[in-house]
Amino acid sequence: MTSTATRVLVLNSGSSSVKYQLLDMADGARLAAGLVERIGEETSRLAHTPLATGGDKRERVAPIADHAAALNAVAEELAADGLGLDSPELAAIGHRVVHGGSQFTEPTLITDEVVAEIERLIPVAPLHNPANITGIRTARALRPDLPQVAVFDTAFHTTMPEAAARYAIDVETADAHRVRRYGFHGTSHAYVSRKTAELLGKAPEEVNVIVLHLGNGASASAVRGGRCVDTSMGLTPLEGLVMGTRSGDVDPAVIFHLARNAGMSVDEIDSLLNKKSGLIGLCGDNDMREIRRRIDEGDEQAQLAFDIYVHRLKKYIGAYYAVLGKVDAVAFTAGVGENAAPVREAAVAGLEELGLVVDAGLNGIRSGEARLISPEYARVAVAVVPTDEELEIAAQTYALVSAVSA
Ligand SMILES: Nc1ncnc2c1ncn2[C@@H]1O[C@H](COP(=O)(O)OP(=O)(O)O)[C@@H](O)[C@H]1O
Ligand SMILES: CC(=O)OP(=O)(O)O
Ligand SMILES: [Mg+2]
């Protein structure tokens, strides 16, 4: 890495999308950002915003067959702005990797052995890790000389005590198949819990925070003094909260029941719980904006979906309050958490005895800034703290390559 190389490209490859950002870590400037969606479909779309030049957002709507083609298209868009992957100013590429098992507790410099290890984790992350690996392979082919770093969703949660991380099933079977609770969205939980401490004017070590990451995937975490002590996702990102298309917690016997009595295969049940459940399964919509619109029109199915979503959320707030004993703040983040005031209001309603109160006026304010929405007298702060997984991945990537080259 040369001293002028301060830029980091962040790649967040999902099952059918790639989100990316190019950041300059010298000043934190965002130079470009974009999204490729519906990869593998006829209607693939790439949207690229050249932030450095202040140019207009560019869109390509044309079939993009796979993640490798997506990344090559992203490289072309960056090159068109003079920000190509061949730039000597590029210090590293940071990859979000969803499942790092128990072994990856830190951001990791990618080698062939690391790729092989991420591959070995595919059985426990079939939707996510294959896309992450393709992203890594393609990026390495484009710039074989450049350091590439894997930043794992699971890393922040590796501090969970065994009492929280283990399922109460036969130990030998569990260990033989690596069945335990790993947790996900860790980069977001780490970033948001730190930002929440900052908002309270305290060091992360001084505060206990419940973080509610409510995006398409959703998870809660209990963070004691900057370390995760429990989180709602488990072996896979299916456990826990009600999500856009995932059920979250169900009695595991639902699976046996459907297999034995509904004639469904394991793959069909997998798809049911991951893709046709949650909000979309309950009311046909997974976007909270649309659900709120329907509720305003008196739609009872949308109202019930909302109520089930909020009921689960409230249960986890209560559970993590008990896990932590003392709570300094509850922080809402990601698409729903940052934008849906009615979700925040309903999740905290009735918890005054726990010191949790939301001020309706503050809750109604729309802003992209981290902010408190609880009244000054409240014993527990309630906050809205925008997450920034890309910035956090870039920061961790840059810190690692700077340390290696120093
Ligand atoms: N203005 C809004 N009001 C309510 N919900 C919103 C709003 N904007 C986004 N959302 C919700 O946020 C979700 C996307 O969250 P996001 O964190 O971007 O998800 P992901 O990163 O998992 O794709 C949408 O599906 C929608 O439900
Ligand atoms: C792990 C996970 O659920 O990720 P996402 O929210 O991006 O689907
Ligand atoms: Mg997200």
CSV table of C-alpha atoms in Angstrom, one decimal, residues 78-262:
chain,number,residue,atom,x,y,z
A,78,LEU,CA,-16.4,3.3,-11.4
A,79,ALA,CA,-13.9,3.4,-14.3
A,80,ALA,CA,-16.3,5.8,-16.2
A,81,ASP,CA,-15.8,8.3,-13.3
A,82,GLY,CA,-12.1,7.9,-13.2
A,83,LEU,CA,-12.4,5.8,-10.1
A,84,GLY,CA,-11.6,2.4,-11.6
A,85,LEU,CA,-10.3,-0.6,-9.7
A,86,ASP,CA,-6.9,0.0,-11.4
A,87,SER,CA,-6.5,3.3,-9.4
A,88,PRO,CA,-3.3,3.5,-7.4
A,89,GLU,CA,-5.3,5.4,-4.8
A,90,LEU,CA,-7.2,2.2,-3.9
A,91,ALA,CA,-5.8,0.7,-0.7
A,92,ALA,CA,-8.1,-2.3,-0.3
A,93,ILE,CA,-11.4,-3.9,-1.0
A,94,GLY,CA,-13.6,-4.8,2.0
A,95,HIS,CA,-16.2,-7.6,1.7
A,96,ARG,CA,-19.2,-8.1,4.0
A,97,VAL,CA,-19.2,-11.8,4.7
A,98,VAL,CA,-22.4,-13.0,6.5
A,99,HIS,CA,-21.3,-16.2,8.2
A,100,GLY,CA,-17.8,-16.4,9.8
A,101,GLY,CA,-18.7,-19.3,12.2
A,102,SER,CA,-16.9,-19.3,15.5
A,103,GLN,CA,-13.4,-19.0,14.0
A,104,PHE,CA,-13.5,-15.5,12.5
A,105,THR,CA,-13.7,-13.1,15.4
A,106,GLU,CA,-11.9,-10.2,13.6
A,107,PRO,CA,-11.7,-8.6,10.2
A,108,THR,CA,-9.5,-10.9,8.2
A,109,LEU,CA,-7.0,-10.5,5.3
A,110,ILE,CA,-8.3,-12.8,2.5
A,111,THR,CA,-6.1,-15.6,1.4
A,112,ASP,CA,-7.0,-18.9,-0.4
A,113,GLU,CA,-7.3,-20.6,2.9
A,114,VAL,CA,-9.7,-17.9,4.2
A,115,VAL,CA,-11.9,-18.4,1.1
A,116,ALA,CA,-11.8,-22.1,1.6
A,117,GLU,CA,-12.9,-21.6,5.2
A,118,ILE,CA,-15.8,-19.3,4.2
A,119,GLU,CA,-16.8,-22.0,1.7
A,120,ARG,CA,-16.9,-24.7,4.4
A,121,LEU,CA,-19.5,-22.5,6.2
A,122,ILE,CA,-21.9,-22.6,3.2
A,123,PRO,CA,-24.1,-25.3,4.8
A,124,VAL,CA,-25.0,-22.9,7.7
A,125,ALA,CA,-25.4,-19.9,5.4
A,126,PRO,CA,-26.7,-21.2,2.1
A,127,LEU,CA,-28.4,-17.9,1.0
A,128,HIS,CA,-25.5,-15.6,1.8
A,129,ASN,CA,-22.0,-17.1,1.8
A,130,PRO,CA,-22.0,-18.3,-1.9
A,131,ALA,CA,-22.7,-14.7,-3.0
A,132,ASN,CA,-20.0,-13.4,-0.7
A,133,ILE,CA,-17.5,-15.9,-2.1
A,134,THR,CA,-18.2,-15.0,-5.8
A,135,GLY,CA,-17.8,-11.3,-4.8
A,136,ILE,CA,-14.4,-12.1,-3.3
A,137,ARG,CA,-13.2,-14.3,-6.2
A,138,THR,CA,-14.3,-11.7,-8.9
A,139,ALA,CA,-12.6,-8.8,-7.0
A,140,ARG,CA,-9.4,-10.8,-6.5
A,141,ALA,CA,-9.4,-11.6,-10.2
A,142,LEU,CA,-9.7,-7.9,-11.1
A,143,ARG,CA,-7.0,-6.8,-8.6
A,144,PRO,CA,-4.9,-9.8,-7.6
A,145,ASP,CA,-2.3,-7.5,-6.0
A,146,LEU,CA,-4.6,-5.6,-3.8
A,147,PRO,CA,-5.3,-6.5,-0.1
A,148,GLN,CA,-8.8,-7.7,0.3
A,149,VAL,CA,-10.5,-8.0,3.7
A,150,ALA,CA,-13.5,-10.0,5.0
A,151,VAL,CA,-15.6,-8.3,7.6
A,152,PHE,CA,-18.0,-10.8,9.2
A,153,ASP,CA,-21.6,-10.3,10.3
A,154,THR,CA,-21.0,-12.8,13.0
A,155,ALA,CA,-17.7,-11.4,14.5
A,156,PHE,CA,-19.3,-8.9,17.0
A,157,HIS,CA,-21.4,-11.7,18.5
A,158,THR,CA,-18.5,-14.1,19.2
A,159,THR,CA,-18.3,-12.5,22.7
A,160,MET,CA,-21.7,-14.0,23.6
A,161,PRO,CA,-21.4,-16.3,26.7
A,162,GLU,CA,-22.0,-20.0,26.2
A,163,ALA,CA,-25.3,-19.6,28.1
A,164,ALA,CA,-26.6,-17.4,25.3
A,165,ALA,CA,-24.8,-19.0,22.4
A,166,ARG,CA,-25.8,-22.7,23.0
A,167,TYR,CA,-29.1,-24.3,22.1
A,168,ALA,CA,-30.3,-26.8,24.7
A,169,ILE,CA,-29.8,-29.8,22.5
A,170,ASP,CA,-27.5,-32.8,22.8
A,171,VAL,CA,-24.0,-31.4,23.0
A,172,GLU,CA,-22.3,-34.0,20.9
A,173,THR,CA,-24.7,-33.6,18.0
A,174,ALA,CA,-24.5,-29.9,18.3
A,175,ASP,CA,-20.7,-29.7,18.3
A,176,ALA,CA,-20.3,-32.3,15.5
A,177,HIS,CA,-22.4,-30.1,13.2
A,178,ARG,CA,-21.5,-26.7,14.6
A,179,VAL,CA,-25.1,-26.1,15.7
A,180,ARG,CA,-25.0,-23.0,17.9
A,181,ARG,CA,-26.2,-19.4,17.9
A,182,TYR,CA,-23.9,-17.1,15.8
A,183,GLY,CA,-25.9,-14.0,15.3
A,184,PHE,CA,-25.8,-11.6,12.3
A,185,HIS,CA,-25.8,-7.9,11.4
A,186,GLY,CA,-22.9,-7.6,13.8
A,187,THR,CA,-21.2,-4.8,11.9
A,188,SER,CA,-24.4,-2.8,12.4
A,189,HIS,CA,-24.9,-3.7,16.0
A,190,ALA,CA,-21.2,-2.8,16.8
A,191,TYR,CA,-21.5,0.6,15.0
A,192,VAL,CA,-24.9,1.5,16.4
A,193,SER,CA,-24.1,0.6,20.0
A,194,ARG,CA,-20.9,2.7,19.8
A,195,LYS,CA,-22.8,5.7,18.2
A,196,THR,CA,-25.4,5.4,20.9
A,197,ALA,CA,-22.8,5.7,23.6
A,198,GLU,CA,-21.5,8.8,21.7
A,199,LEU,CA,-24.9,10.3,21.6
A,200,LEU,CA,-25.2,9.9,25.4
A,201,GLY,CA,-21.7,11.5,25.8
A,202,LYS,CA,-20.2,8.3,27.3
A,203,ALA,CA,-17.6,5.7,26.4
A,204,PRO,CA,-18.9,2.4,25.0
A,205,GLU,CA,-17.6,0.6,28.1
A,206,GLU,CA,-19.9,2.7,30.3
A,207,VAL,CA,-23.2,1.9,28.7
A,208,ASN,CA,-25.6,-1.0,28.2
A,209,VAL,CA,-27.6,-0.8,25.0
A,210,ILE,CA,-30.4,-2.8,23.3
A,211,VAL,CA,-29.9,-2.4,19.6
A,212,LEU,CA,-32.9,-3.1,17.3
A,213,HIS,CA,-31.7,-3.5,13.7
A,214,LEU,CA,-35.0,-3.5,11.7
A,215,GLY,CA,-34.3,-3.8,8.0
A,216,ASN,CA,-35.5,-6.4,5.6
A,217,GLY,CA,-33.7,-8.8,7.8
A,218,ALA,CA,-34.1,-7.8,11.5
A,219,SER,CA,-32.3,-8.6,14.7
A,220,ALA,CA,-32.0,-7.4,18.3
A,221,SER,CA,-28.9,-7.4,20.4
A,222,ALA,CA,-28.0,-6.9,24.1
A,223,VAL,CA,-24.7,-5.0,24.3
A,224,ARG,CA,-23.0,-4.7,27.7
A,225,GLY,CA,-20.2,-2.2,27.9
A,226,GLY,CA,-19.5,-2.5,24.2
A,227,ARG,CA,-19.6,-6.3,24.1
A,228,CYS,CA,-22.5,-8.3,22.7
A,229,VAL,CA,-24.0,-10.6,25.3
A,230,ASP,CA,-27.0,-11.9,23.4
A,231,THR,CA,-28.6,-11.5,20.0
A,232,SER,CA,-31.8,-12.7,18.4
A,233,MET,CA,-30.5,-14.5,15.2
A,234,GLY,CA,-29.1,-17.9,15.7
A,235,LEU,CA,-27.5,-20.7,13.6
A,236,THR,CA,-28.8,-18.8,10.5
A,237,PRO,CA,-30.5,-15.4,10.1
A,238,LEU,CA,-34.0,-17.0,10.5
A,239,GLU,CA,-34.3,-16.9,14.3
A,240,GLY,CA,-35.8,-14.1,16.3
A,241,LEU,CA,-37.8,-11.1,15.2
A,242,VAL,CA,-40.5,-11.1,12.6
A,243,MET,CA,-38.8,-9.8,9.3
A,244,GLY,CA,-39.8,-8.8,5.8
A,245,THR,CA,-40.1,-12.4,4.5
A,246,ARG,CA,-38.7,-14.5,7.4
A,247,SER,CA,-40.8,-15.9,10.2
A,248,GLY,CA,-38.4,-15.4,13.0
A,249,ASP,CA,-39.1,-17.6,16.1
A,250,VAL,CA,-41.5,-20.6,15.6
A,251,ASP,CA,-41.9,-23.8,17.5
A,252,PRO,CA,-39.4,-26.1,15.7
A,253,ALA,CA,-42.2,-28.7,15.7
A,254,VAL,CA,-44.0,-26.6,13.1
A,255,ILE,CA,-41.4,-28.1,10.6
A,256,PHE,CA,-42.1,-31.7,11.6
A,257,HIS,CA,-45.8,-31.0,11.5
A,258,LEU,CA,-45.7,-29.6,7.9
A,259,ALA,CA,-43.3,-32.4,6.8
A,260,ARG,CA,-45.6,-35.1,8.2
A,261,ASN,CA,-49.0,-33.7,7.6
A,262,ALA,CA,-48.8,-31.2,4.7
